[in-house]
């Protein structure tokens, strides 16, 4: 019997894309902690590149397995939102700090909700889906905090962004490793559907 959700097969075959998203988040988070004095212009460029790369990885994963399940479009939507956030920030690097915060907050909220929805769909298919849900919750909390408190100093904002990216990155790396392990220990669903 074939699983009709965003598909464990899709995720296990693309465990490396989940891990790459996590590694990009970790690198971005570490960079912000090592150099918190980054100017707003540098933050815009680094954030835009991070969001864009995260979006590309998500889209590649979705496109590779668009025919294997009915909900591959959720990952595609996550990717499109990431690319849009990256492009907006890179095309208008002179935007104010407040505008940038609202762009980041909106991106985090959308990504968080989509990750939570994906985790709910996966809860019966794999163990460890809570990592994706936790990543989504972290994104939602981060987005809400940025939207509610846009006025703190630039250093606090940089550290918030770095902490969010670092935590989310670690969770995605762990999820990627679990998906890889799960994929290696289970037979493909296609073999069971032939029975």
mmCIF file with all atom_site columns, C-alpha atoms in Angstrom:
data_model
loop_
_atom_site.group_PDB
_atom_site.id
_atom_site.type_symbol
_atom_site.label_atom_id
_atom_site.label_alt_id
_atom_site.label_comp_id
_atom_site.label_asym_id
_atom_site.label_entity_id
_atom_site.label_seq_id
_atom_site.pdbx_PDB_ins_code
_atom_site.Cartn_x
_atom_site.Cartn_y
_atom_site.Cartn_z
_atom_site.occupancy
_atom_site.B_iso_or_equiv
_atom_site.pdbx_formal_charge
_atom_site.auth_seq_id
_atom_site.auth_comp_id
_atom_site.auth_asym_id
_atom_site.auth_atom_id
_atom_site.pdbx_PDB_model_num
ATOM 1   C CA . UNK A 1 1   ? 0.000  0.000  0.000  1.00 0.00 ? 1   UNK A CA 1
ATOM 2   C CA . UNK A 1 2   ? 1.352  3.404  -1.000 1.00 0.00 ? 2   UNK A CA 1
ATOM 3   C CA . UNK A 1 3   ? 1.595  6.227  1.571  1.00 0.00 ? 3   UNK A CA 1
ATOM 4   C CA . UNK A 1 4   ? -0.406 9.209  0.345  1.00 0.00 ? 4   UNK A CA 1
ATOM 5   C CA . UNK A 1 5   ? 1.311  11.919 2.354  1.00 0.00 ? 5   UNK A CA 1
ATOM 6   C CA . UNK A 1 6   ? 4.544  13.847 1.751  1.00 0.00 ? 6   UNK A CA 1
ATOM 7   C CA . UNK A 1 7   ? 6.099  11.012 1.325  1.00 0.00 ? 7   UNK A CA 1
ATOM 8   C CA . UNK A 1 8   ? 8.594  9.232  3.375  1.00 0.00 ? 8   UNK A CA 1
ATOM 9   C CA . UNK A 1 9   ? 10.168 7.974  0.154  1.00 0.00 ? 9   UNK A CA 1
ATOM 10  C CA . UNK A 1 10  ? 10.609 11.544 -1.069 1.00 0.00 ? 10  UNK A CA 1
ATOM 11  C CA . UNK A 1 11  ? 12.198 12.620 2.192  1.00 0.00 ? 11  UNK A CA 1
ATOM 12  C CA . UNK A 1 12  ? 14.437 9.590  2.599  1.00 0.00 ? 12  UNK A CA 1
ATOM 13  C CA . UNK A 1 13  ? 15.703 9.869  -0.972 1.00 0.00 ? 13  UNK A CA 1
ATOM 14  C CA . UNK A 1 14  ? 16.414 13.574 -0.406 1.00 0.00 ? 14  UNK A CA 1
ATOM 15  C CA . UNK A 1 15  ? 17.868 13.331 3.098  1.00 0.00 ? 15  UNK A CA 1
ATOM 16  C CA . UNK A 1 16  ? 20.946 15.116 1.775  1.00 0.00 ? 16  UNK A CA 1
ATOM 17  C CA . UNK A 1 17  ? 18.875 18.171 0.761  1.00 0.00 ? 17  UNK A CA 1
ATOM 18  C CA . UNK A 1 18  ? 17.416 18.364 4.281  1.00 0.00 ? 18  UNK A CA 1
ATOM 19  C CA . UNK A 1 19  ? 20.952 18.142 5.683  1.00 0.00 ? 19  UNK A CA 1
ATOM 20  C CA . UNK A 1 20  ? 22.257 20.810 3.296  1.00 0.00 ? 20  UNK A CA 1
ATOM 21  C CA . UNK A 1 21  ? 19.500 23.153 4.460  1.00 0.00 ? 21  UNK A CA 1
ATOM 22  C CA . UNK A 1 22  ? 20.594 22.440 8.012  1.00 0.00 ? 22  UNK A CA 1
ATOM 23  C CA . UNK A 1 23  ? 24.277 23.004 7.270  1.00 0.00 ? 23  UNK A CA 1
ATOM 24  C CA . UNK A 1 24  ? 23.454 26.327 5.579  1.00 0.00 ? 24  UNK A CA 1
ATOM 25  C CA . UNK A 1 25  ? 21.510 27.367 8.693  1.00 0.00 ? 25  UNK A CA 1
ATOM 26  C CA . UNK A 1 26  ? 24.357 26.348 11.010 1.00 0.00 ? 26  UNK A CA 1
ATOM 27  C CA . UNK A 1 27  ? 26.918 28.261 8.941  1.00 0.00 ? 27  UNK A CA 1
ATOM 28  C CA . UNK A 1 28  ? 24.705 31.342 8.869  1.00 0.00 ? 28  UNK A CA 1
ATOM 29  C CA . UNK A 1 29  ? 24.106 31.115 12.635 1.00 0.00 ? 29  UNK A CA 1
ATOM 30  C CA . UNK A 1 30  ? 27.793 30.692 13.455 1.00 0.00 ? 30  UNK A CA 1
ATOM 31  C CA . UNK A 1 31  ? 28.688 33.621 11.189 1.00 0.00 ? 31  UNK A CA 1
ATOM 32  C CA . UNK A 1 32  ? 26.277 35.917 13.003 1.00 0.00 ? 32  UNK A CA 1
ATOM 33  C CA . UNK A 1 33  ? 27.716 34.945 16.407 1.00 0.00 ? 33  UNK A CA 1
ATOM 34  C CA . UNK A 1 34  ? 31.306 35.342 15.250 1.00 0.00 ? 34  UNK A CA 1
ATOM 35  C CA . UNK A 1 35  ? 30.664 38.751 13.680 1.00 0.00 ? 35  UNK A CA 1
ATOM 36  C CA . UNK A 1 36  ? 27.628 40.317 15.396 1.00 0.00 ? 36  UNK A CA 1
ATOM 37  C CA . UNK A 1 37  ? 28.807 43.779 14.413 1.00 0.00 ? 37  UNK A CA 1
ATOM 38  C CA . UNK A 1 38  ? 27.855 43.164 10.793 1.00 0.00 ? 38  UNK A CA 1
ATOM 39  C CA . UNK A 1 39  ? 26.339 46.195 9.196  1.00 0.00 ? 39  UNK A CA 1
ATOM 40  C CA . UNK A 1 40  ? 22.725 46.121 8.104  1.00 0.00 ? 40  UNK A CA 1
ATOM 41  C CA . UNK A 1 41  ? 23.830 45.984 4.464  1.00 0.00 ? 41  UNK A CA 1
ATOM 42  C CA . UNK A 1 42  ? 25.962 42.906 5.140  1.00 0.00 ? 42  UNK A CA 1
ATOM 43  C CA . UNK A 1 43  ? 23.116 41.328 7.104  1.00 0.00 ? 43  UNK A CA 1
ATOM 44  C CA . UNK A 1 44  ? 20.759 41.916 4.193  1.00 0.00 ? 44  UNK A CA 1
ATOM 45  C CA . UNK A 1 45  ? 23.157 40.231 1.756  1.00 0.00 ? 45  UNK A CA 1
ATOM 46  C CA . UNK A 1 46  ? 23.910 37.283 4.048  1.00 0.00 ? 46  UNK A CA 1
ATOM 47  C CA . UNK A 1 47  ? 20.237 36.798 4.908  1.00 0.00 ? 47  UNK A CA 1
ATOM 48  C CA . UNK A 1 48  ? 19.193 37.078 1.260  1.00 0.00 ? 48  UNK A CA 1
ATOM 49  C CA . UNK A 1 49  ? 21.776 34.491 0.219  1.00 0.00 ? 49  UNK A CA 1
ATOM 50  C CA . UNK A 1 50  ? 20.726 32.150 3.044  1.00 0.00 ? 50  UNK A CA 1
ATOM 51  C CA . UNK A 1 51  ? 17.008 32.396 2.252  1.00 0.00 ? 51  UNK A CA 1
ATOM 52  C CA . UNK A 1 52  ? 17.682 31.952 -1.469 1.00 0.00 ? 52  UNK A CA 1
ATOM 53  C CA . UNK A 1 53  ? 19.909 28.868 -0.935 1.00 0.00 ? 53  UNK A CA 1
ATOM 54  C CA . UNK A 1 54  ? 17.399 27.356 1.479  1.00 0.00 ? 54  UNK A CA 1
ATOM 55  C CA . UNK A 1 55  ? 14.672 27.895 -1.120 1.00 0.00 ? 55  UNK A CA 1
ATOM 56  C CA . UNK A 1 56  ? 16.723 26.273 -3.893 1.00 0.00 ? 56  UNK A CA 1
ATOM 57  C CA . UNK A 1 57  ? 17.403 23.172 -1.777 1.00 0.00 ? 57  UNK A CA 1
ATOM 58  C CA . UNK A 1 58  ? 13.708 22.840 -0.943 1.00 0.00 ? 58  UNK A CA 1
ATOM 59  C CA . UNK A 1 59  ? 12.628 23.238 -4.601 1.00 0.00 ? 59  UNK A CA 1
ATOM 60  C CA . UNK A 1 60  ? 15.179 20.692 -5.845 1.00 0.00 ? 60  UNK A CA 1
ATOM 61  C CA . UNK A 1 61  ? 13.869 18.204 -3.314 1.00 0.00 ? 61  UNK A CA 1
ATOM 62  C CA . UNK A 1 62  ? 10.245 18.860 -4.316 1.00 0.00 ? 62  UNK A CA 1
ATOM 63  C CA . UNK A 1 63  ? 10.846 18.683 -8.076 1.00 0.00 ? 63  UNK A CA 1
ATOM 64  C CA . UNK A 1 64  ? 12.841 15.472 -7.881 1.00 0.00 ? 64  UNK A CA 1
ATOM 65  C CA . UNK A 1 65  ? 9.848  13.674 -6.451 1.00 0.00 ? 65  UNK A CA 1
ATOM 66  C CA . UNK A 1 66  ? 6.850  15.625 -7.665 1.00 0.00 ? 66  UNK A CA 1
ATOM 67  C CA . UNK A 1 67  ? 5.184  12.503 -9.020 1.00 0.00 ? 67  UNK A CA 1
ATOM 68  C CA . UNK A 1 68  ? 5.701  10.323 -5.957 1.00 0.00 ? 68  UNK A CA 1
ATOM 69  C CA . UNK A 1 69  ? 3.126  11.906 -3.701 1.00 0.00 ? 69  UNK A CA 1
ATOM 70  C CA . UNK A 1 70  ? 0.209  14.272 -3.569 1.00 0.00 ? 70  UNK A CA 1
ATOM 71  C CA . UNK A 1 71  ? 1.778  16.808 -1.182 1.00 0.00 ? 71  UNK A CA 1
ATOM 72  C CA . UNK A 1 72  ? 5.173  17.475 -2.770 1.00 0.00 ? 72  UNK A CA 1
ATOM 73  C CA . UNK A 1 73  ? 3.860  20.988 -3.439 1.00 0.00 ? 73  UNK A CA 1
ATOM 74  C CA . UNK A 1 74  ? 4.283  21.882 0.262  1.00 0.00 ? 74  UNK A CA 1
ATOM 75  C CA . UNK A 1 75  ? 8.047  21.602 -0.067 1.00 0.00 ? 75  UNK A CA 1
ATOM 76  C CA . UNK A 1 76  ? 7.863  23.470 -3.378 1.00 0.00 ? 76  UNK A CA 1
ATOM 77  C CA . UNK A 1 77  ? 5.947  26.266 -1.646 1.00 0.00 ? 77  UNK A CA 1
ATOM 78  C CA . UNK A 1 78  ? 8.565  26.415 1.134  1.00 0.00 ? 78  UNK A CA 1
ATOM 79  C CA . UNK A 1 79  ? 11.230 26.774 -1.542 1.00 0.00 ? 79  UNK A CA 1
ATOM 80  C CA . UNK A 1 80  ? 9.375  29.477 -3.453 1.00 0.00 ? 80  UNK A CA 1
ATOM 81  C CA . UNK A 1 81  ? 8.843  31.486 -0.270 1.00 0.00 ? 81  UNK A CA 1
ATOM 82  C CA . UNK A 1 82  ? 12.553 31.197 0.558  1.00 0.00 ? 82  UNK A CA 1
ATOM 83  C CA . UNK A 1 83  ? 13.599 32.300 -2.919 1.00 0.00 ? 83  UNK A CA 1
ATOM 84  C CA . UNK A 1 84  ? 11.126 35.198 -2.863 1.00 0.00 ? 84  UNK A CA 1
ATOM 85  C CA . UNK A 1 85  ? 12.438 36.371 0.520  1.00 0.00 ? 85  UNK A CA 1
ATOM 86  C CA . UNK A 1 86  ? 16.013 36.103 -0.741 1.00 0.00 ? 86  UNK A CA 1
ATOM 87  C CA . UNK A 1 87  ? 15.320 37.951 -3.995 1.00 0.00 ? 87  UNK A CA 1
ATOM 88  C CA . UNK A 1 88  ? 13.402 40.744 -2.257 1.00 0.00 ? 88  UNK A CA 1
ATOM 89  C CA . UNK A 1 89  ? 16.223 41.383 0.171  1.00 0.00 ? 89  UNK A CA 1
ATOM 90  C CA . UNK A 1 90  ? 18.936 41.187 -2.503 1.00 0.00 ? 90  UNK A CA 1
ATOM 91  C CA . UNK A 1 91  ? 17.124 43.454 -4.984 1.00 0.00 ? 91  UNK A CA 1
ATOM 92  C CA . UNK A 1 92  ? 16.427 46.141 -2.380 1.00 0.00 ? 92  UNK A CA 1
ATOM 93  C CA . UNK A 1 93  ? 19.453 46.092 -0.066 1.00 0.00 ? 93  UNK A CA 1
ATOM 94  C CA . UNK A 1 94  ? 18.802 49.658 1.018  1.00 0.00 ? 94  UNK A CA 1
ATOM 95  C CA . UNK A 1 95  ? 15.539 48.814 2.771  1.00 0.00 ? 95  UNK A CA 1
ATOM 96  C CA . UNK A 1 96  ? 15.253 49.962 6.342  1.00 0.00 ? 96  UNK A CA 1
ATOM 97  C CA . UNK A 1 97  ? 15.955 47.691 9.286  1.00 0.00 ? 97  UNK A CA 1
ATOM 98  C CA . UNK A 1 98  ? 12.269 47.610 10.207 1.00 0.00 ? 98  UNK A CA 1
ATOM 99  C CA . UNK A 1 99  ? 11.202 46.596 6.699  1.00 0.00 ? 99  UNK A CA 1
ATOM 100 C CA . UNK A 1 100 ? 13.848 43.875 6.674  1.00 0.00 ? 100 UNK A CA 1
ATOM 101 C CA . UNK A 1 101 ? 12.624 42.582 10.003 1.00 0.00 ? 101 UNK A CA 1
ATOM 102 C CA . UNK A 1 102 ? 9.070  42.323 8.709  1.00 0.00 ? 102 UNK A CA 1
ATOM 103 C CA . UNK A 1 103 ? 10.238 40.481 5.566  1.00 0.00 ? 103 UNK A CA 1
ATOM 104 C CA . UNK A 1 104 ? 12.195 38.046 7.735  1.00 0.00 ? 104 UNK A CA 1
ATOM 105 C CA . UNK A 1 105 ? 9.272  37.689 10.175 1.00 0.00 ? 105 UNK A CA 1
ATOM 106 C CA . UNK A 1 106 ? 6.824  36.916 7.344  1.00 0.00 ? 106 UNK A CA 1
ATOM 107 C CA . UNK A 1 107 ? 9.247  34.398 5.824  1.00 0.00 ? 107 UNK A CA 1
ATOM 108 C CA . UNK A 1 108 ? 9.770  32.673 9.178  1.00 0.00 ? 108 UNK A CA 1
ATOM 109 C CA . UNK A 1 109 ? 6.022  32.480 9.872  1.00 0.00 ? 109 UNK A CA 1
ATOM 110 C CA . UNK A 1 110 ? 5.192  30.967 6.477  1.00 0.00 ? 110 UNK A CA 1
ATOM 111 C CA . UNK A 1 111 ? 8.090  28.499 6.611  1.00 0.00 ? 111 UNK A CA 1
ATOM 112 C CA . UNK A 1 112 ? 7.191  27.538 10.185 1.00 0.00 ? 112 UNK A CA 1
ATOM 113 C CA . UNK A 1 113 ? 3.547  26.857 9.404  1.00 0.00 ? 113 UNK A CA 1
ATOM 114 C CA . UNK A 1 114 ? 4.467  24.779 6.343  1.00 0.00 ? 114 UNK A CA 1
ATOM 115 C CA . UNK A 1 115 ? 7.027  22.747 8.306  1.00 0.00 ? 115 UNK A CA 1
ATOM 116 C CA . UNK A 1 116 ? 4.509  22.076 11.082 1.00 0.00 ? 116 UNK A CA 1
ATOM 117 C CA . UNK A 1 117 ? 1.923  20.968 8.488  1.00 0.00 ? 117 UNK A CA 1
ATOM 118 C CA . UNK A 1 118 ? 4.475  18.617 6.901  1.00 0.00 ? 118 UNK A CA 1
ATOM 119 C CA . UNK A 1 119 ? 5.389  17.151 10.288 1.00 0.00 ? 119 UNK A CA 1
ATOM 120 C CA . UNK A 1 120 ? 1.726  16.485 11.071 1.00 0.00 ? 120 UNK A CA 1
ATOM 121 C CA . UNK A 1 121 ? 1.372  14.634 7.775  1.00 0.00 ? 121 UNK A CA 1
ATOM 122 C CA . UNK A 1 122 ? 4.492  12.562 8.501  1.00 0.00 ? 122 UNK A CA 1
ATOM 123 C CA . UNK A 1 123 ? 3.655  11.622 12.095 1.00 0.00 ? 123 UNK A CA 1
ATOM 124 C CA . UNK A 1 124 ? 2.311  8.178  11.183 1.00 0.00 ? 124 UNK A CA 1
ATOM 125 C CA . UNK A 1 125 ? 5.005  7.419  8.630  1.00 0.00 ? 125 UNK A CA 1
ATOM 126 C CA . UNK A 1 126 ? 8.248  8.030  10.530 1.00 0.00 ? 126 UNK A CA 1
ATOM 127 C CA . UNK A 1 127 ? 9.623  8.562  13.980 1.00 0.00 ? 127 UNK A CA 1
ATOM 128 C CA . UNK A 1 128 ? 11.473 11.803 14.487 1.00 0.00 ? 128 UNK A CA 1
ATOM 129 C CA . UNK A 1 129 ? 8.924  13.955 12.669 1.00 0.00 ? 129 UNK A CA 1
ATOM 130 C CA . UNK A 1 130 ? 8.863  16.041 15.836 1.00 0.00 ? 130 UNK A CA 1
ATOM 131 C CA . UNK A 1 131 ? 12.219 17.491 14.721 1.00 0.00 ? 131 UNK A CA 1
ATOM 132 C CA . UNK A 1 132 ? 10.536 19.022 11.680 1.00 0.00 ? 132 UNK A CA 1
ATOM 133 C CA . UNK A 1 133 ? 7.648  20.213 13.867 1.00 0.00 ? 133 UNK A CA 1
ATOM 134 C CA . UNK A 1 134 ? 10.112 21.701 16.364 1.00 0.00 ? 134 UNK A CA 1
ATOM 135 C CA . UNK A 1 135 ? 11.903 23.475 13.522 1.00 0.00 ? 135 UNK A CA 1
ATOM 136 C CA . UNK A 1 136 ? 8.545  24.872 12.389 1.00 0.00 ? 136 UNK A CA 1
ATOM 137 C CA . UNK A 1 137 ? 7.634  25.974 15.905 1.00 0.00 ? 137 UNK A CA 1
ATOM 138 C CA . UNK A 1 138 ? 11.022 27.703 16.242 1.00 0.00 ? 138 UNK A CA 1
ATOM 139 C CA . UNK A 1 139 ? 10.364 29.529 12.968 1.00 0.00 ? 139 UNK A CA 1
ATOM 140 C CA . UNK A 1 140 ? 6.892  30.644 14.085 1.00 0.00 ? 140 UNK A CA 1
ATOM 141 C CA . UNK A 1 141 ? 8.169  31.845 17.480 1.00 0.00 ? 141 UNK A CA 1
ATOM 142 C CA . UNK A 1 142 ? 11.015 33.676 15.775 1.00 0.00 ? 142 UNK A CA 1
ATOM 143 C CA . UNK A 1 143 ? 8.639  35.318 13.288 1.00 0.00 ? 143 UNK A CA 1
ATOM 144 C CA . UNK A 1 144 ? 6.209  36.393 16.025 1.00 0.00 ? 144 UNK A CA 1
ATOM 145 C CA . UNK A 1 145 ? 9.011  37.857 18.165 1.00 0.00 ? 145 UNK A CA 1
ATOM 146 C CA . UNK A 1 146 ? 10.359 39.842 15.224 1.00 0.00 ? 146 UNK A CA 1
ATOM 147 C CA . UNK A 1 147 ? 6.900  41.131 14.320 1.00 0.00 ? 147 UNK A CA 1
ATOM 148 C CA . UNK A 1 148 ? 6.085  42.123 17.917 1.00 0.00 ? 148 UNK A CA 1
ATOM 149 C CA . UNK A 1 149 ? 9.449  43.677 18.792 1.00 0.00 ? 149 UNK A CA 1
ATOM 150 C CA . UNK A 1 150 ? 10.905 45.234 15.619 1.00 0.00 ? 150 UNK A CA 1
ATOM 151 C CA . UNK A 1 151 ? 12.652 48.026 17.484 1.00 0.00 ? 151 UNK A CA 1
ATOM 152 C CA . UNK A 1 152 ? 15.444 46.354 19.475 1.00 0.00 ? 152 UNK A CA 1
ATOM 153 C CA . UNK A 1 153 ? 18.997 47.215 18.628 1.00 0.00 ? 153 UNK A CA 1
ATOM 154 C CA . UNK A 1 154 ? 20.653 45.814 15.539 1.00 0.00 ? 154 UNK A CA 1
ATOM 155 C CA . UNK A 1 155 ? 22.915 43.558 17.600 1.00 0.00 ? 155 UNK A CA 1
ATOM 156 C CA . UNK A 1 156 ? 19.947 41.871 19.291 1.00 0.00 ? 156 UNK A CA 1
ATOM 157 C CA . UNK A 1 157 ? 18.284 41.303 15.923 1.00 0.00 ? 157 UNK A CA 1
ATOM 158 C CA . UNK A 1 158 ? 21.450 39.811 14.460 1.00 0.00 ? 158 UNK A CA 1
ATOM 159 C CA . UNK A 1 159 ? 21.769 37.461 17.428 1.00 0.00 ? 159 UNK A CA 1
ATOM 160 C CA . UNK A 1 160 ? 18.089 36.449 17.185 1.00 0.00 ? 160 UNK A CA 1
ATOM 161 C CA . UNK A 1 161 ? 18.537 35.651 13.531 1.00 0.00 ? 161 UNK A CA 1
ATOM 162 C CA . UNK A 1 162 ? 21.731 33.724 14.236 1.00 0.00 ? 162 UNK A CA 1
ATOM 163 C CA . UNK A 1 163 ? 20.144 31.744 17.072 1.00 0.00 ? 163 UNK A CA 1
ATOM 164 C CA . UNK A 1 164 ? 17.129 30.857 14.929 1.00 0.00 ? 164 UNK A CA 1
ATOM 165 C CA . UNK A 1 165 ? 19.315 29.763 11.998 1.00 0.00 ? 165 UNK A CA 1
ATOM 166 C CA . UNK A 1 166 ? 21.611 27.747 14.256 1.00 0.00 ? 166 UNK A CA 1
ATOM 167 C CA . UNK A 1 167 ? 18.814 25.908 16.106 1.00 0.00 ? 167 UNK A CA 1
ATOM 168 C CA . UNK A 1 168 ? 16.874 25.223 12.921 1.00 0.00 ? 168 UNK A CA 1
ATOM 169 C CA . UNK A 1 169 ? 20.042 24.107 11.155 1.00 0.00 ? 169 UNK A CA 1
ATOM 170 C CA . UNK A 1 170 ? 20.942 21.619 13.893 1.00 0.00 ? 170 UNK A CA 1
ATOM 171 C CA . UNK A 1 171 ? 17.404 20.214 13.897 1.00 0.00 ? 171 UNK A CA 1
ATOM 172 C CA . UNK A 1 172 ? 17.419 19.802 10.112 1.00 0.00 ? 172 UNK A CA 1
ATOM 173 C CA . UNK A 1 173 ? 20.823 18.061 10.157 1.00 0.00 ? 173 UNK A CA 1
ATOM 174 C CA . UNK A 1 174 ? 19.542 15.620 12.808 1.00 0.00 ? 174 UNK A CA 1
ATOM 175 C CA . UNK A 1 175 ? 16.364 15.054 10.781 1.00 0.00 ? 175 UNK A CA 1
ATOM 176 C CA . UNK A 1 176 ? 18.429 14.459 7.624  1.00 0.00 ? 176 UNK A CA 1
ATOM 177 C CA . UNK A 1 177 ? 20.563 11.867 9.408  1.00 0.00 ? 177 UNK A CA 1
ATOM 178 C CA . UNK A 1 178 ? 17.466 10.123 10.767 1.00 0.00 ? 178 UNK A CA 1
ATOM 179 C CA . UNK A 1 179 ? 15.862 10.104 7.319  1.00 0.00 ? 179 UNK A CA 1
ATOM 180 C CA . UNK A 1 180 ? 19.027 8.595  5.839  1.00 0.00 ? 180 UNK A CA 1
ATOM 181 C CA . UNK A 1 181 ? 19.124 5.929  8.542  1.00 0.00 ? 181 UNK A CA 1
ATOM 182 C CA . UNK A 1 182 ? 15.421 5.184  8.149  1.00 0.00 ? 182 UNK A CA 1
ATOM 183 C CA . UNK A 1 183 ? 15.752 4.943  4.366  1.00 0.00 ? 183 UNK A CA 1
ATOM 184 C CA . UNK A 1 184 ? 18.627 2.478  4.673  1.00 0.00 ? 184 UNK A CA 1
ATOM 185 C CA . UNK A 1 185 ? 16.796 0.241  7.138  1.00 0.00 ? 185 UNK A CA 1
ATOM 186 C CA . UNK A 1 186 ? 13.442 0.036  5.318  1.00 0.00 ? 186 UNK A CA 1
ATOM 187 C CA . UNK A 1 187 ? 12.605 -1.462 1.988  1.00 0.00 ? 187 UNK A CA 1
ATOM 188 C CA . UNK A 1 188 ? 11.168 0.894  -0.648 1.00 0.00 ? 188 UNK A CA 1
ATOM 189 C CA . UNK A 1 189 ? 7.420  1.260  -0.538 1.00 0.00 ? 189 UNK A CA 1
ATOM 190 C CA . UNK A 1 190 ? 7.274  0.389  -4.233 1.00 0.00 ? 190 UNK A CA 1
ATOM 191 C CA . UNK A 1 191 ? 8.284  -3.190 -3.379 1.00 0.00 ? 191 UNK A CA 1
ATOM 192 C CA . UNK A 1 192 ? 5.399  -3.541 -0.941 1.00 0.00 ? 192 UNK A CA 1
ATOM 193 C CA . UNK A 1 193 ? 2.874  -2.056 -3.363 1.00 0.00 ? 193 UNK A CA 1
ATOM 194 C CA . UNK A 1 194 ? 3.613  -4.834 -5.862 1.00 0.00 ? 194 UNK A CA 1
ATOM 195 C CA . UNK A 1 195 ? 2.420  -7.434 -3.360 1.00 0.00 ? 195 UNK A CA 1
#
